[in-house]
CSV table of C-alpha atoms and ligand atoms in Angstrom, one decimal:
chain,number,residue,atom,x,y,z
A,1,UNK,CA,2.6,6.2,-21.6
A,2,UNK,CA,3.0,3.6,-18.4
A,3,UNK,CA,4.0,5.2,-15.5
A,4,UNK,CA,6.8,3.8,-13.9
A,5,UNK,CA,6.6,2.1,-10.0
A,6,UNK,CA,7.8,1.1,-7.8
A,7,UNK,CA,6.3,-0.9,-5.0
A,8,UNK,CA,6.7,-0.2,-1.6
A,9,UNK,CA,4.7,-3.1,0.0
A,10,UNK,CA,4.1,-5.7,3.4
A,11,UNK,CA,2.6,-9.0,1.0
A,12,UNK,CA,0.9,-9.8,2.5
A,13,UNK,CA,-2.6,-11.2,0.4
A,14,UNK,CA,-3.5,-7.2,-0.4
A,15,UNK,CA,-0.2,-6.5,-0.8
A,16,UNK,CA,-0.2,-9.9,-3.9
A,17,UNK,CA,-3.5,-8.1,-4.8
A,18,UNK,CA,-2.3,-5.1,-5.7
A,19,UNK,CA,1.2,-5.9,-7.0
A,20,UNK,CA,-0.5,-8.5,-9.5
A,21,UNK,CA,-2.7,-6.1,-10.9
A,22,UNK,CA,-0.2,-3.9,-11.2
A,23,UNK,CA,2.1,-6.3,-13.5
A,24,UNK,CA,-1.4,-6.6,-15.3
A,25,UNK,CA,-2.0,-2.6,-15.8
A,26,UNK,CA,-0.8,-1.6,-19.4
A,27,UNK,CA,-0.7,1.7,-18.0
A,28,UNK,CA,1.9,0.3,-15.4
A,29,UNK,CA,5.4,0.0,-15.9
A,30,UNK,CA,6.5,-2.2,-12.4
A,31,UNK,CA,10.8,-1.8,-11.9
A,32,UNK,CA,10.6,-1.8,-8.6
A,33,UNK,CA,9.1,-3.9,-5.4
A,34,UNK,CA,10.4,-3.3,-1.9
A,35,UNK,CA,9.9,-5.0,1.1
A,36,UNK,CA,8.7,-3.9,4.5
A,37,UNK,CA,8.1,-6.1,7.6
A,38,UNK,CA,3.8,-5.7,8.6
A,39,UNK,CA,1.7,-8.6,7.4
A,40,UNK,CA,4.7,-10.6,7.7
A,41,UNK,CA,7.8,-10.8,8.9
A,42,UNK,CA,10.5,-9.3,6.6
A,43,UNK,CA,11.6,-12.6,5.4
A,44,UNK,CA,8.7,-14.3,4.6
A,45,UNK,CA,7.3,-10.9,2.9
A,46,UNK,CA,10.1,-10.6,0.7
A,47,UNK,CA,10.1,-14.5,0.2
A,48,UNK,CA,6.4,-13.7,-0.3
A,49,UNK,CA,7.3,-10.9,-3.3
A,50,UNK,CA,9.9,-12.6,-4.8
A,51,UNK,CA,7.8,-16.1,-5.2
A,52,UNK,CA,5.1,-13.8,-7.4
A,53,UNK,CA,7.3,-12.7,-10.1
A,54,UNK,CA,8.9,-16.0,-10.0
A,55,UNK,CA,5.6,-17.4,-10.8
A,56,UNK,CA,4.5,-14.8,-12.5
A,57,UNK,CA,7.4,-13.6,-14.9
A,58,UNK,CA,6.9,-10.7,-13.1
A,59,UNK,CA,10.3,-8.2,-13.9
A,60,UNK,CA,10.3,-5.8,-11.2
A,61,UNK,CA,13.6,-6.2,-9.4
A,62,UNK,CA,12.9,-7.1,-5.9
A,63,UNK,CA,14.9,-5.2,-2.7
A,64,UNK,CA,14.1,-6.2,0.8
A,65,UNK,CA,13.8,-2.7,3.5
A,66,UNK,CA,12.8,-3.0,7.1
A,67,UNK,CA,12.6,-5.2,9.7
A,68,UNK,CA,11.5,-2.5,13.1
A,69,UNK,CA,10.0,0.8,12.7
A,70,UNK,CA,11.6,4.2,13.3
A,71,UNK,CA,11.4,5.6,16.9
A,72,UNK,CA,8.6,2.4,18.4
A,73,UNK,CA,9.5,-1.8,19.1
A,74,UNK,CA,9.0,-3.9,16.2
A,75,UNK,CA,5.4,-5.5,16.7
A,76,UNK,CA,4.3,-8.9,15.6
A,77,UNK,CA,3.0,-9.9,11.9
A,78,UNK,CA,-0.7,-9.6,11.5
A,79,UNK,CA,-0.6,-13.3,10.6
A,80,UNK,CA,-4.2,-13.7,12.1
A,81,UNK,CA,-5.0,-10.8,9.1
A,82,UNK,CA,-2.5,-12.4,6.6
A,83,UNK,CA,-1.8,-16.5,7.6
A,84,UNK,CA,1.1,-16.8,9.1
A,85,UNK,CA,3.0,-18.0,5.9
A,86,UNK,CA,2.0,-14.0,4.7
A,87,UNK,CA,-0.4,-15.4,2.0
A,88,UNK,CA,-3.3,-16.7,3.3
A,89,UNK,CA,-1.4,-19.9,3.9
A,90,UNK,CA,-1.5,-21.5,0.6
A,91,UNK,CA,1.1,-23.9,-0.1
A,92,UNK,CA,4.8,-22.2,-1.2
A,93,UNK,CA,6.8,-25.1,-2.7
A,94,UNK,CA,10.4,-25.1,-0.4
A,95,UNK,CA,11.7,-23.7,-3.6
A,96,UNK,CA,14.8,-21.3,-4.7
A,97,UNK,CA,12.8,-18.0,-6.7
A,98,UNK,CA,15.8,-16.0,-7.0
A,99,UNK,CA,17.8,-13.4,-5.9
A,100,UNK,CA,17.0,-9.4,-4.1
A,101,UNK,CA,19.0,-6.9,-5.9
A,102,UNK,CA,23.1,-5.6,-3.7
A,103,UNK,CA,21.1,-2.3,-2.7
A,104,UNK,CA,18.3,-2.6,0.3
A,105,UNK,CA,15.4,-1.2,0.1
A,106,UNK,CA,15.6,2.6,1.3
A,107,UNK,CA,18.5,3.1,-1.3
A,108,UNK,CA,17.2,1.7,-4.3
A,109,UNK,CA,15.1,3.8,-3.9
A,110,UNK,CA,16.5,6.8,-3.7
A,111,UNK,CA,19.1,5.0,-7.0
A,112,UNK,CA,15.8,4.6,-8.8
A,113,UNK,CA,14.4,7.9,-9.2
A,114,UNK,CA,17.4,9.7,-9.1
A,115,UNK,CA,18.3,7.3,-12.4
A,116,UNK,CA,14.9,8.6,-13.8
A,117,UNK,CA,15.0,11.8,-12.3
A,118,UNK,CA,11.0,13.2,-12.8
A,119,UNK,CA,9.3,10.0,-13.7
A,120,UNK,CA,9.2,7.7,-10.6
A,121,UNK,CA,6.2,7.1,-9.0
A,122,UNK,CA,5.7,5.9,-5.8
A,123,UNK,CA,3.9,3.9,-4.4
A,124,UNK,CA,3.7,2.8,0.0
A,125,UNK,CA,1.0,0.2,1.0
A,126,UNK,CA,2.7,-0.9,3.8
A,127,UNK,CA,5.0,0.6,6.9
A,128,UNK,CA,6.0,4.0,5.6
A,129,UNK,CA,9.4,2.7,6.9
A,130,UNK,CA,11.5,2.6,3.5
A,131,UNK,CA,10.6,5.6,2.1
A,132,UNK,CA,11.2,7.9,5.8
A,133,UNK,CA,15.0,6.4,6.2
A,134,UNK,CA,15.1,7.5,2.1
A,135,UNK,CA,13.8,11.0,2.9
A,136,UNK,CA,16.2,11.2,5.8
A,137,UNK,CA,19.9,9.9,3.8
A,138,UNK,CA,18.9,11.5,0.7
A,139,UNK,CA,16.2,14.8,1.3
A,140,UNK,CA,17.1,15.4,-2.4
A,141,UNK,CA,14.6,13.0,-3.7
A,142,UNK,CA,12.1,14.2,-2.6
A,143,UNK,CA,12.2,17.1,-5.9
A,144,UNK,CA,13.1,14.1,-8.2
A,145,UNK,CA,9.5,12.2,-7.7
A,146,UNK,CA,6.9,12.3,-10.5
A,147,UNK,CA,4.3,11.8,-7.3
A,148,UNK,CA,3.7,9.0,-4.2
A,149,UNK,CA,0.4,7.3,-3.6
A,150,UNK,CA,0.0,6.2,-0.7
A,151,UNK,CA,-2.6,3.2,1.3
A,152,UNK,CA,-3.1,4.1,5.2
A,153,UNK,CA,-4.4,6.5,7.7
A,154,UNK,CA,-8.3,7.3,7.7
A,155,UNK,CA,-10.6,11.1,7.6
A,156,UNK,CA,-13.5,9.8,9.4
A,157,UNK,CA,-14.8,10.4,5.2
A,158,UNK,CA,-17.9,8.5,5.9
A,159,UNK,CA,-17.2,7.6,9.0
A,160,UNK,CA,-14.2,5.2,8.2
A,161,UNK,CA,-11.8,6.1,11.4
A,162,UNK,CA,-9.3,3.7,12.1
A,163,UNK,CA,-9.1,-0.5,11.8
A,164,UNK,CA,-6.7,-1.1,14.9
A,165,UNK,CA,-8.4,1.8,17.4
A,166,UNK,CA,-10.5,3.2,16.8
A,167,UNK,CA,-9.1,6.3,15.2
A,168,UNK,CA,-5.6,4.5,13.2
A,169,UNK,CA,-4.9,2.6,10.6
A,170,UNK,CA,-3.1,-0.4,10.2
A,171,UNK,CA,0.2,0.9,8.0
A,172,UNK,CA,-0.1,4.4,10.1
A,173,UNK,CA,0.0,3.3,13.9
A,174,UNK,CA,2.6,0.8,12.8
A,175,UNK,CA,6.1,3.1,12.3
A,176,UNK,CA,3.8,7.0,12.9
A,177,UNK,CA,7.1,8.5,13.0
A,178,UNK,CA,8.2,7.7,9.2
A,179,UNK,CA,4.5,8.3,8.4
A,180,UNK,CA,4.5,11.5,9.6
A,181,UNK,CA,7.8,11.6,7.6
A,182,UNK,CA,7.0,11.1,4.9
A,183,UNK,CA,3.5,12.9,5.5
A,184,UNK,CA,4.8,17.0,5.5
A,185,UNK,CA,7.8,15.6,3.4
A,186,UNK,CA,7.6,18.2,0.1
A,187,UNK,CA,6.9,15.9,-2.6
A,188,UNK,CA,3.7,15.5,-4.1
A,189,UNK,CA,1.2,12.6,-2.3
A,190,UNK,CA,-2.3,10.9,-2.7
A,191,UNK,CA,-3.2,9.3,0.2
A,192,UNK,CA,-5.2,6.2,-0.3
A,193,UNK,CA,-7.3,5.3,2.8
A,194,UNK,CA,-10.0,3.9,4.6
A,195,UNK,CA,-11.6,6.7,3.6
A,196,UNK,CA,-12.4,5.0,0.8
A,197,UNK,CA,-10.5,1.6,1.2
A,198,UNK,CA,-13.7,0.7,3.1
A,199,UNK,CA,-16.5,1.8,0.6
A,200,UNK,CA,-14.8,-1.5,-1.8
A,201,UNK,CA,-15.8,-4.4,-1.0
A,202,UNK,CA,-15.1,-6.9,-3.6
A,203,UNK,CA,-17.4,-9.8,-2.6
A,204,UNK,CA,-16.6,-14.0,-1.9
A,205,UNK,CA,-19.2,-13.7,-6.0
A,206,UNK,CA,-16.7,-11.3,-7.1
A,207,UNK,CA,-13.7,-12.7,-6.3
A,208,UNK,CA,-15.7,-16.6,-7.2
A,209,UNK,CA,-16.4,-15.1,-10.8
A,210,UNK,CA,-12.9,-13.0,-10.9
A,211,UNK,CA,-11.6,-17.3,-11.1
A,212,UNK,CA,-13.5,-17.9,-14.5
A,213,UNK,CA,-12.6,-14.7,-15.7
A,214,UNK,CA,-8.9,-14.2,-15.5
A,215,UNK,CA,-7.2,-17.5,-16.4
A,216,UNK,CA,-4.2,-16.8,-15.7
A,217,UNK,CA,-4.8,-14.6,-12.0
A,218,UNK,CA,-8.0,-15.6,-11.3
A,219,UNK,CA,-7.5,-19.0,-9.3
A,220,UNK,CA,-4.5,-17.7,-7.6
A,221,UNK,CA,-5.7,-15.3,-5.8
A,222,UNK,CA,-9.5,-16.9,-5.0
A,223,UNK,CA,-7.0,-19.7,-3.6
A,224,UNK,CA,-5.3,-16.8,-1.7
A,225,UNK,CA,-8.4,-14.8,-0.3
A,226,UNK,CA,-10.3,-17.7,1.7
A,227,UNK,CA,-7.9,-16.7,4.4
A,228,UNK,CA,-8.9,-12.8,4.2
A,229,UNK,CA,-12.1,-13.8,3.3
A,230,UNK,CA,-13.0,-15.7,6.6
A,231,UNK,CA,-11.0,-12.9,8.9
A,232,UNK,CA,-13.1,-10.1,7.6
A,233,UNK,CA,-16.3,-11.9,8.0
A,234,UNK,CA,-15.2,-13.1,11.4
A,235,UNK,CA,-13.9,-9.4,12.2
A,236,UNK,CA,-15.9,-7.0,10.0
A,237,UNK,CA,-19.5,-8.9,8.8
A,238,UNK,CA,-19.3,-8.4,5.5
A,239,UNK,CA,-18.6,-10.9,2.9
A,240,UNK,CA,-15.9,-10.1,1.5
A,241,UNK,CA,-13.0,-7.7,1.8
A,242,UNK,CA,-12.1,-4.0,1.6
A,243,UNK,CA,-9.5,-3.1,-0.9
A,244,UNK,CA,-6.7,-1.3,0.5
A,245,UNK,CA,-3.9,-2.0,-1.2
A,246,UNK,CA,-5.4,-1.7,-4.9
A,247,UNK,CA,-7.3,1.5,-4.3
A,248,UNK,CA,-4.2,2.5,-4.2
A,249,UNK,CA,-2.8,0.9,-7.6
A,250,UNK,CA,-6.3,2.1,-9.3
A,251,UNK,CA,-5.7,5.6,-8.1
A,252,UNK,CA,-2.4,5.5,-10.0
A,253,UNK,CA,-4.1,4.6,-12.7
A,254,UNK,CA,-7.4,6.5,-12.9
A,255,UNK,CA,-7.5,8.8,-10.8
A,256,UNK,CA,-10.5,9.9,-12.2
A,257,UNK,CA,-12.3,7.5,-10.3
A,258,UNK,CA,-11.6,9.1,-6.5
A,259,UNK,CA,-12.5,12.9,-5.4
A,260,UNK,CA,-9.6,13.7,-3.1
A,261,UNK,CA,-9.1,16.8,-0.9
A,262,UNK,CA,-6.5,19.1,-0.3
A,263,UNK,CA,-4.7,19.8,3.1
A,264,UNK,CA,-1.9,20.0,6.0
A,265,UNK,CA,-1.8,16.7,7.4
A,266,UNK,CA,-0.3,15.5,10.6
A,267,UNK,CA,0.1,12.0,12.3
A,268,UNK,CA,-0.2,11.1,16.3
A,269,UNK,CA,3.2,10.3,17.2
A,270,UNK,CA,2.2,9.3,20.9
A,271,UNK,CA,-1.1,8.7,24.0
A,272,UNK,CA,-3.8,7.3,22.8
A,273,UNK,CA,-4.6,8.7,19.6
A,274,UNK,CA,-1.3,7.7,18.1
A,275,UNK,CA,-1.5,6.9,14.3
A,276,UNK,CA,-3.9,9.3,13.7
A,277,UNK,CA,-4.1,11.5,11.1
A,278,UNK,CA,-5.6,14.4,10.3
A,279,UNK,CA,-6.2,17.6,8.3
A,280,UNK,CA,-6.2,21.7,8.1
A,281,UNK,CA,-8.3,22.5,4.9
A,282,UNK,CA,-7.9,26.0,6.4
A,283,UNK,CA,-5.1,28.8,5.4
A,284,UNK,CA,-5.1,30.4,8.6
A,285,UNK,CA,-2.3,30.5,10.6
A,286,UNK,CA,-2.8,29.7,14.5
A,287,UNK,CA,-0.4,30.8,16.8
A,288,UNK,CA,-0.1,27.5,17.7
A,289,UNK,CA,0.4,25.9,14.9
A,290,UNK,CA,2.3,22.4,13.3
A,291,UNK,CA,0.9,22.4,11.0
A,292,UNK,CA,1.5,25.1,8.9
A,293,UNK,CA,4.8,25.1,7.2
A,294,UNK,CA,4.2,22.1,4.6
A,295,UNK,CA,2.8,21.3,2.2
A,296,UNK,CA,-0.4,20.6,0.9
A,297,UNK,CA,-0.8,17.2,-0.1
A,298,UNK,CA,-4.1,15.1,-1.9
A,299,UNK,CA,-6.7,12.9,0.4
A,300,UNK,CA,-8.6,10.7,-1.3
A,301,UNK,CA,-12.7,11.1,-0.1
A,302,UNK,CA,-15.2,9.8,-2.7
A,303,UNK,CA,-14.4,6.7,-4.5
A,304,UNK,CA,-16.6,4.7,-7.9
A,305,UNK,CA,-16.5,1.4,-6.3
A,306,UNK,CA,-18.4,0.1,-9.1
A,307,UNK,CA,-14.9,1.8,-11.6
A,308,UNK,CA,-13.3,0.3,-9.4
A,309,UNK,CA,-13.9,-3.1,-9.2
A,310,UNK,CA,-14.2,-3.4,-13.2
A,311,UNK,CA,-11.2,-2.1,-13.4
A,312,UNK,CA,-9.3,-4.8,-11.8
A,313,UNK,CA,-11.3,-7.6,-13.2
A,314,UNK,CA,-11.3,-6.1,-16.5
A,315,UNK,CA,-6.6,-5.8,-15.9
A,316,UNK,CA,-6.4,-9.0,-14.4
A,317,UNK,CA,-8.4,-10.5,-16.6
A,318,UNK,CA,-6.8,-9.0,-19.7
A,319,UNK,CA,-3.2,-8.7,-18.3
B,401,BDR,C1,-3.3,-2.3,5.7
B,401,BDR,O1,-3.5,-2.7,6.8
B,401,BDR,C2,-2.7,-4.5,5.8
B,401,BDR,O2,-3.2,-4.7,6.4
B,401,BDR,C3,-3.2,-3.8,4.7
B,401,BDR,O3,-1.8,-4.5,3.2
B,401,BDR,C4,-3.4,-2.4,4.2
B,401,BDR,O4,-1.7,-2.2,3.7
B,401,BDR,C5,-4.8,-2.0,5.4
B,401,BDR,O5,-5.1,-0.8,7.1
B,402,CA,CA1,0.3,-3.4,3.2
């Protein structure tokens, strides 16, 4: 049985790798892609989603989402990580790549969750603005979704605490109010944060190998990741790159690759620690306790990295 998935994303190099992973997996029925600003402007992120859909024959609908956070001012897209066009500056021919859905992202999410009650897995690998807007408009969707999987945040496991500030991860600091709203909502959520995404690296050897192993996707992935690999070499001093967004897809396909803990989570929305995620694991009610009234959610703290890398490569090779 495949899972019906809506992927909320800001493509983005690793986002695009995640889109292709979801598309190639027989365990996932990718019914929609909703776009959000972040790695690229909303125009480029949406164009990239349509380009990938067109090039690889995806049947998922593409819907346009938010271009600003809920409260903060929109910052600049992270082109220094993903290239000016969001896809590592590969040449994207200037042509027609098809239409976006008539519904905007938050309405698309609401519509599909209501159409398939209890069936939709919502995977979010960008800022959580679209999901927060959907919850604002139709809070009842929280009880109708099957599960929510989020790439974002960092809880300090394996010493991974942040990638934008010492204590904040990019997707959460990009819209902390949205992240806090989505994580405290009463829907079953799993966070795939830096705790595990920084534990898995796709080395240049791995990407070279994937180029020949996956006839359909390998060369394209090789091309878009050269920019990303350079960024990681310069900034993190590693050969290859961390596996962020595809780890969320891996969790949806094979949760047994991950170890999780449970607790109530909040996201800091102001001050020097803005974007920081904090989990309360005990059930004690403290004299002042802004965690107690919210549902416990799952956080991934360990991953079978070799298993994940093989799952990605074998899925792309067979897809
Ligand atoms: C997250 O930030 C973005 O650059 C990546 O696409 C990923 O979703 C990692 O912090
Ligand atoms: Ca992303």
